[in-house]
Coordinates of C-alpha atoms in Angstrom, one line a residue:
M1 CA -22.4 11.9 -22.3
R2 CA -22.2 8.9 -18.6
L3 CA -18.8 10.9 -18.1
A4 CA -19.8 14.3 -18.6
T5 CA -23.4 13.7 -16.5
F6 CA -21.3 11.9 -13.3
I7 CA -18.6 15.0 -13.8
A8 CA -21.9 17.3 -13.8
F9 CA -23.3 15.6 -9.8
L10 CA -19.9 15.3 -8.4
A11 CA -19.8 19.8 -9.6
S12 CA -23.8 20.1 -8.1
A13 CA -23.4 17.9 -4.8
G14 CA -20.8 20.8 -3.1
P15 CA -18.6 20.4 -1.0
T16 CA -15.0 19.5 -1.9
V17 CA -13.8 15.7 -2.1
S18 CA -11.2 15.0 -1.2
A19 CA -7.5 13.3 -2.0
F20 CA -6.9 8.6 -1.2
V21 CA -4.6 8.6 1.0
H22 CA -2.3 4.8 0.6
T23 CA 0.0 3.5 2.6
S24 CA 3.4 1.7 1.4
N25 CA 4.3 0.1 5.0
G26 CA 3.0 -3.2 5.6
A27 CA 1.1 -2.1 7.6
S28 CA -3.1 -3.2 7.5
P29 CA -4.1 0.1 5.1
P30 CA -7.7 2.2 6.2
A31 CA -10.0 1.4 3.8
P32 CA -10.8 4.4 1.5
S33 CA -12.5 7.0 2.8
L34 CA -13.7 10.5 0.6
C35 CA -14.8 13.8 2.8
M36 CA -17.7 14.4 1.2
V37 CA -21.3 15.1 3.2
G38 CA -23.6 13.8 2.2
S39 CA -21.6 11.7 -0.1
D40 CA -23.3 8.6 0.6
F41 CA -23.6 7.8 -3.3
F42 CA -20.1 7.9 -3.7
D43 CA -19.8 5.5 -0.6
N44 CA -21.2 3.2 -2.0
L45 CA -20.1 3.4 -4.8
L46 CA -16.5 3.1 -4.2
T47 CA -16.9 0.0 -1.3
K48 CA -18.5 -1.4 -4.5
A49 CA -15.5 -1.2 -7.6
D50 CA -13.6 -1.9 -5.0
P51 CA -14.2 -3.7 -1.4
A52 CA -12.9 -4.2 1.0
P53 CA -10.9 -8.0 2.4
S54 CA -13.4 -9.4 4.6
T55 CA -11.5 -12.0 7.6
P56 CA -12.7 -15.5 6.7
K57 CA -14.6 -16.7 9.1
V58 CA -13.9 -20.0 11.3
E59 CA -15.6 -21.5 14.1
V60 CA -14.4 -23.8 16.9
P61 CA -15.0 -27.5 17.0
P62 CA -18.2 -28.3 18.9
D63 CA -16.2 -30.7 21.5
F64 CA -13.6 -27.5 22.5
V65 CA -12.7 -27.6 26.1
V66 CA -10.3 -25.2 27.5
P67 CA -7.5 -27.0 29.1
E68 CA -6.5 -25.7 32.8
P69 CA -3.5 -24.5 32.9
R70 CA -0.4 -25.7 34.3
P71 CA 2.6 -24.8 34.6
L72 CA 6.5 -26.0 34.0
T73 CA 4.2 -29.3 33.5
L74 CA 5.1 -31.9 31.2
T75 CA 1.2 -33.7 30.4
R76 CA 1.8 -35.7 28.5
P77 CA 4.8 -38.9 28.1
E78 CA 4.8 -38.3 23.7
D79 CA 5.9 -34.9 24.1
L80 CA 8.9 -35.7 25.9
P81 CA 11.0 -35.6 22.5
S82 CA 10.1 -32.4 21.4
V83 CA 10.4 -30.8 25.0
L84 CA 13.5 -32.1 24.3
K85 CA 14.3 -31.3 21.2
S86 CA 13.6 -27.7 22.1
A87 CA 16.1 -27.8 24.9
A88 CA 18.7 -28.9 22.9
A89 CA 17.9 -26.0 20.7
L90 CA 18.2 -23.5 23.2
G91 CA 21.4 -25.2 24.6
V92 CA 23.1 -24.8 21.7
R93 CA 21.6 -21.5 21.0
L94 CA 23.5 -20.3 24.6
A95 CA 19.7 -19.6 25.8
T96 CA 19.9 -16.3 23.7
G97 CA 16.5 -14.6 23.8
A98 CA 15.7 -15.9 27.7
F99 CA 16.8 -12.3 29.3
V100 CA 15.8 -9.2 28.1
L101 CA 18.5 -7.1 27.8
G102 CA 20.5 -5.8 30.2
W103 CA 18.4 -8.0 33.2
K104 CA 19.0 -7.7 36.6
V105 CA 16.9 -9.0 40.3
D106 CA 15.3 -7.0 41.4
D107 CA 14.3 -8.2 44.9
L108 CA 14.7 -11.8 46.5
F109 CA 11.6 -11.0 48.4
S110 CA 8.7 -10.2 46.8
P111 CA 5.2 -9.3 48.5
E112 CA 3.2 -12.3 47.5
D113 CA -0.1 -11.2 45.9
D114 CA 1.1 -7.4 44.4
G115 CA -0.6 -8.1 41.7
K116 CA 3.1 -9.5 40.0
Y117 CA 5.4 -11.3 38.2
A118 CA 7.4 -12.9 40.1
L119 CA 9.2 -16.3 40.5
R120 CA 8.6 -18.3 43.6
L121 CA 11.7 -20.5 44.3
G122 CA 11.1 -21.8 48.2
P123 CA 11.5 -19.1 50.2
F124 CA 12.1 -17.0 47.3
S125 CA 10.0 -14.9 45.8
L126 CA 11.8 -13.3 42.4
R127 CA 10.9 -9.8 41.1
D128 CA 12.9 -9.1 38.1
S129 CA 13.4 -6.5 35.1
S130 CA 16.2 -4.6 32.9
S131 CA 18.5 -2.3 33.9
V132 CA 18.4 -1.0 30.6
L133 CA 15.2 -0.9 28.7
G134 CA 12.8 1.2 31.2
D135 CA 13.9 4.3 28.9
A136 CA 14.1 3.1 25.4
P137 CA 12.1 4.3 22.4
R138 CA 9.0 1.9 21.9
P139 CA 7.4 1.8 18.9
E140 CA 4.1 3.1 19.2
R141 CA 3.2 0.1 16.3
P142 CA 4.1 -3.5 16.4
L143 CA 7.2 -3.6 13.6
I144 CA 6.0 -6.2 11.0
L145 CA 9.0 -9.3 10.1
Y146 CA 8.9 -11.6 7.1
E147 CA 9.9 -15.1 8.3
Y148 CA 9.8 -18.9 9.5
A149 CA 11.2 -20.3 12.3
A150 CA 13.7 -22.5 11.0
S151 CA 16.1 -19.2 9.1
P152 CA 19.2 -19.3 11.1
F153 CA 18.6 -15.6 9.5
A154 CA 15.4 -14.5 10.5
K155 CA 15.8 -16.6 14.6
R156 CA 19.0 -14.0 15.6
V157 CA 16.2 -10.8 14.7
R158 CA 13.7 -12.1 16.3
E159 CA 16.1 -12.6 19.5
T160 CA 17.3 -10.1 19.4
I161 CA 13.2 -8.6 19.7
N162 CA 13.3 -10.4 22.2
L163 CA 16.4 -9.2 24.1
L164 CA 14.4 -5.5 23.5
D165 CA 11.0 -6.6 24.7
L166 CA 9.3 -5.5 21.1
T167 CA 6.3 -7.3 20.4
V168 CA 6.2 -7.6 16.9
E169 CA 4.1 -9.4 13.9
Y170 CA 5.6 -12.2 11.9
R171 CA 4.2 -13.8 9.1
P172 CA 5.2 -16.8 7.4
C173 CA 6.8 -17.2 5.0
P174 CA 7.4 -21.8 4.7
G175 CA 10.9 -22.0 2.6
A176 CA 11.6 -18.5 2.3
R177 CA 8.5 -19.6 -0.7
G178 CA 5.5 -21.6 0.1
G179 CA 2.2 -18.9 1.3
K180 CA 1.2 -16.4 0.4
F181 CA 3.2 -13.3 2.4
S182 CA 5.9 -14.7 0.6
Q183 CA 3.7 -13.9 -2.5
D184 CA 3.0 -10.8 -1.1
L185 CA 6.5 -9.8 0.1
L186 CA 7.6 -10.4 -4.0
E187 CA 4.7 -8.2 -5.6
R188 CA 6.0 -5.7 -2.7
T189 CA 9.7 -6.4 -3.2
G190 CA 10.7 -8.6 -6.8
L191 CA 12.5 -10.7 -3.9
Q192 CA 11.2 -13.9 -1.6
T193 CA 14.0 -14.2 1.4
V194 CA 13.9 -13.6 4.4
P195 CA 13.9 -12.2 7.2
Y196 CA 12.6 -8.9 6.3
L197 CA 11.6 -6.4 8.1
I198 CA 9.0 -3.3 8.2
D199 CA 8.7 -0.4 10.3
P200 CA 5.3 1.1 10.6
N201 CA 5.8 3.7 13.1
T202 CA 9.1 5.3 10.0
G203 CA 9.0 3.9 7.7
V204 CA 11.3 2.0 7.2
E205 CA 11.7 -1.7 5.1
M206 CA 14.7 -3.6 4.8
F207 CA 16.3 -6.5 3.8
E208 CA 19.7 -8.2 5.9
S209 CA 19.2 -9.9 8.9
S210 CA 22.8 -7.9 10.1
D211 CA 21.3 -4.7 9.3
Q212 CA 18.4 -6.0 10.9
I213 CA 19.6 -5.6 14.2
E214 CA 21.8 -3.0 14.4
Y215 CA 18.3 -0.6 13.4
L216 CA 16.6 -2.5 16.1
L217 CA 19.4 -1.5 18.1
E218 CA 19.8 1.6 16.9
T219 CA 15.9 2.6 17.5
Y220 CA 14.7 0.9 20.2
G221 CA 17.7 -0.3 21.9
P222 CA 18.9 1.6 25.0
R223 CA 21.9 4.5 24.6
E224 CA 25.0 3.2 23.1
G225 CA 26.8 4.1 27.1
N226 CA 24.0 1.9 28.5
F227 CA 25.1 -0.9 27.6
D228 CA 27.7 -3.7 26.6
R229 CA 27.7 -4.5 23.1
K230 CA 30.0 -8.0 24.0
A231 CA 26.8 -9.1 25.7
L232 CA 25.1 -9.4 21.6
W233 CA 28.5 -12.0 21.0
P234 CA 26.4 -15.2 20.1
I235 CA 24.2 -12.9 17.5
T236 CA 26.2 -10.2 16.6
F237 CA 29.2 -12.5 16.0
E238 CA 27.5 -13.7 12.5
G239 CA 29.2 -16.5 11.4
F240 CA 28.4 -18.5 15.6
S241 CA 24.7 -17.3 15.4
I242 CA 23.9 -18.6 12.2
F243 CA 26.1 -21.9 12.4
T244 CA 24.0 -22.7 15.7
S245 CA 21.5 -21.7 14.8
T246 CA 21.4 -23.6 12.0
L247 CA 22.4 -26.8 14.3
A248 CA 19.8 -25.7 16.3
A249 CA 16.7 -25.9 13.6
V250 CA 17.9 -29.2 12.7
L251 CA 17.4 -30.0 16.1
R252 CA 13.6 -29.0 15.4
D253 CA 13.6 -30.9 12.6
M254 CA 13.4 -27.5 10.3
P255 CA 10.5 -26.6 11.5
A256 CA 8.0 -24.0 9.6
A257 CA 10.3 -25.1 6.7
R258 CA 6.6 -26.2 4.2
R259 CA 3.5 -25.3 4.7
Q260 CA 1.2 -27.8 6.0
P261 CA -0.2 -29.7 3.9
D262 CA -4.4 -29.4 5.1
A263 CA -3.4 -25.7 6.1
R264 CA -7.2 -24.1 5.1
P265 CA -6.0 -21.6 2.1
D266 CA -7.7 -18.3 3.5
N267 CA -5.2 -18.5 6.7
E268 CA -2.4 -15.4 5.6
Q269 CA -5.9 -13.4 5.7
M270 CA -6.9 -14.4 9.5
K271 CA -7.0 -11.8 11.6
P272 CA -3.0 -12.3 14.1
L273 CA -3.2 -14.2 16.5
E274 CA -1.6 -12.9 19.5
L275 CA 0.7 -15.5 20.7
W276 CA 3.0 -14.4 24.4
G277 CA 6.2 -15.6 24.9
Y278 CA 9.7 -16.2 24.3
E279 CA 11.9 -17.4 21.3
C280 CA 13.1 -19.9 23.0
S281 CA 10.8 -22.0 25.2
P282 CA 11.1 -25.1 24.8
F283 CA 7.3 -25.0 25.4
V284 CA 6.9 -21.7 23.4
M285 CA 8.9 -23.3 19.8
P286 CA 6.0 -26.7 18.7
V287 CA 3.1 -22.8 18.7
R288 CA 5.4 -21.0 16.8
E289 CA 6.1 -23.8 14.5
K290 CA 2.6 -24.6 14.6
L291 CA 1.7 -20.9 14.0
G292 CA 4.8 -20.7 11.1
S293 CA 4.1 -23.7 8.9
L294 CA -0.3 -23.2 9.2
T295 CA 0.6 -19.2 7.3
L296 CA -1.1 -18.0 9.8
P297 CA 0.0 -14.3 10.9
H298 CA 0.3 -13.9 14.7
L299 CA 1.5 -10.8 17.5
M300 CA 4.2 -12.1 18.8
V301 CA 4.8 -10.5 22.9
S302 CA 7.8 -10.8 24.5
C303 CA 7.8 -12.2 27.8
A304 CA 12.5 -13.4 28.3
R305 CA 13.4 -13.1 32.0
G306 CA 12.7 -9.3 33.2
S307 CA 9.9 -8.6 30.3
A308 CA 7.0 -5.7 31.4
N309 CA 4.9 -8.4 29.8
R310 CA 5.0 -10.9 32.1
D311 CA 3.1 -7.6 34.5
L312 CA 1.0 -7.7 32.0
L313 CA -0.2 -10.7 31.2
V314 CA -0.7 -11.7 35.2
E315 CA -2.8 -8.1 35.5
R316 CA -5.2 -10.0 32.1
T317 CA -4.2 -13.8 33.3
G318 CA -4.5 -13.5 37.1
R319 CA -1.4 -15.7 36.7
F320 CA 1.8 -15.7 34.1
Q321 CA 2.4 -18.9 32.0
V322 CA 4.1 -19.2 28.6
P323 CA 2.4 -19.8 26.2
F324 CA -0.4 -18.1 25.8
L325 CA -3.0 -17.3 23.1
F326 CA -5.1 -15.7 21.9
D327 CA -7.3 -16.3 18.8
P328 CA -9.1 -12.8 17.3
N329 CA -10.6 -15.0 15.3
T330 CA -12.9 -17.4 17.9
G331 CA -12.0 -15.5 21.2
V332 CA -10.9 -18.6 22.3
E333 CA -7.9 -17.8 25.1
M334 CA -5.5 -20.4 26.7
F335 CA -1.9 -21.7 28.6
E336 CA -0.5 -25.3 27.1
G337 CA 1.5 -25.6 24.1
P338 CA 0.4 -28.9 23.2
E339 CA -3.2 -28.1 23.7
I340 CA -2.8 -24.8 21.3
C341 CA -1.1 -26.6 18.5
E342 CA -4.0 -28.7 18.9
Y343 CA -6.5 -26.4 18.5
L344 CA -4.7 -24.1 15.4
D345 CA -5.1 -27.3 14.0
A346 CA -8.4 -28.4 14.2
V347 CA -9.6 -24.6 13.1
F348 CA -7.1 -23.7 10.8
T349 CA -7.1 -26.7 8.3
V350 CA -9.0 -28.0 6.0
K351 CA -11.4 -31.1 7.0
K352 CA -11.4 -34.1 4.7

């Protein structure tokens, strides 16, 4: 009887009910909508039946002060071992990902006050860019990568992302099986294997780091004849890249291989933090690792040498320095890697 009454109500409402649309591309699905004029009753009914997950609330500690940026400065002696380990990891991987594909020097004496990035070295003011990425396709929506910092297979993909100057949302899965993102991956694919790449622009989803590298090059790289693939050998020579990436992870004490014990249980529900930097930077590495161990989703804006994003960061902040973090959960923007790690621990851990 109640079902018949409900159907009669819909028939008398007049407007046409549209079909629900569900996305399966890994991006956050839009809230369910119903094309029905004056149908607040049904909208409210829908909301009660399937409420959208809300972002957890977090607060900045009352004594928090945004640090002054001090580029290329080791401000704390106790951080020296971490910087040395990061530099060793960079050397083992031959600084792969430090430069964009097709890196070139544009100008040795760039004007100092043109509002663009330039590296100041004595009398020189160096402007650089890519000779091949200018007309390469750019994704409209960020790609998504399930990964963790110590995975040598995921590292190959992250380095390729830097080479291609892409912005990607990372969803950390410590040890491939830790955290809620790993459970999401299991429900989505039946496996807990990383890296797993999702491209919401094309609907493509895939395992296997070598396949992902080829996909990224074919979809968002320059035309085949515009660059020499031999330049990619530190990544595409699989045996070398896996061995040296594993060695780099060991040098960094297998970072983010486990979820931090005091990480908030709802960290995976946070809005993705925005981190500007690049894979092999000794200053960026500890921040990436901290985000991974706390299982915080984060949007990584690539800023390797020659990246167009360097100008964007100068435009946004008045300077270029990485790491730079923007936290949409609190509104905080800050430089300085050690202080960023302290901030993340202060905000996204459970207080005893």
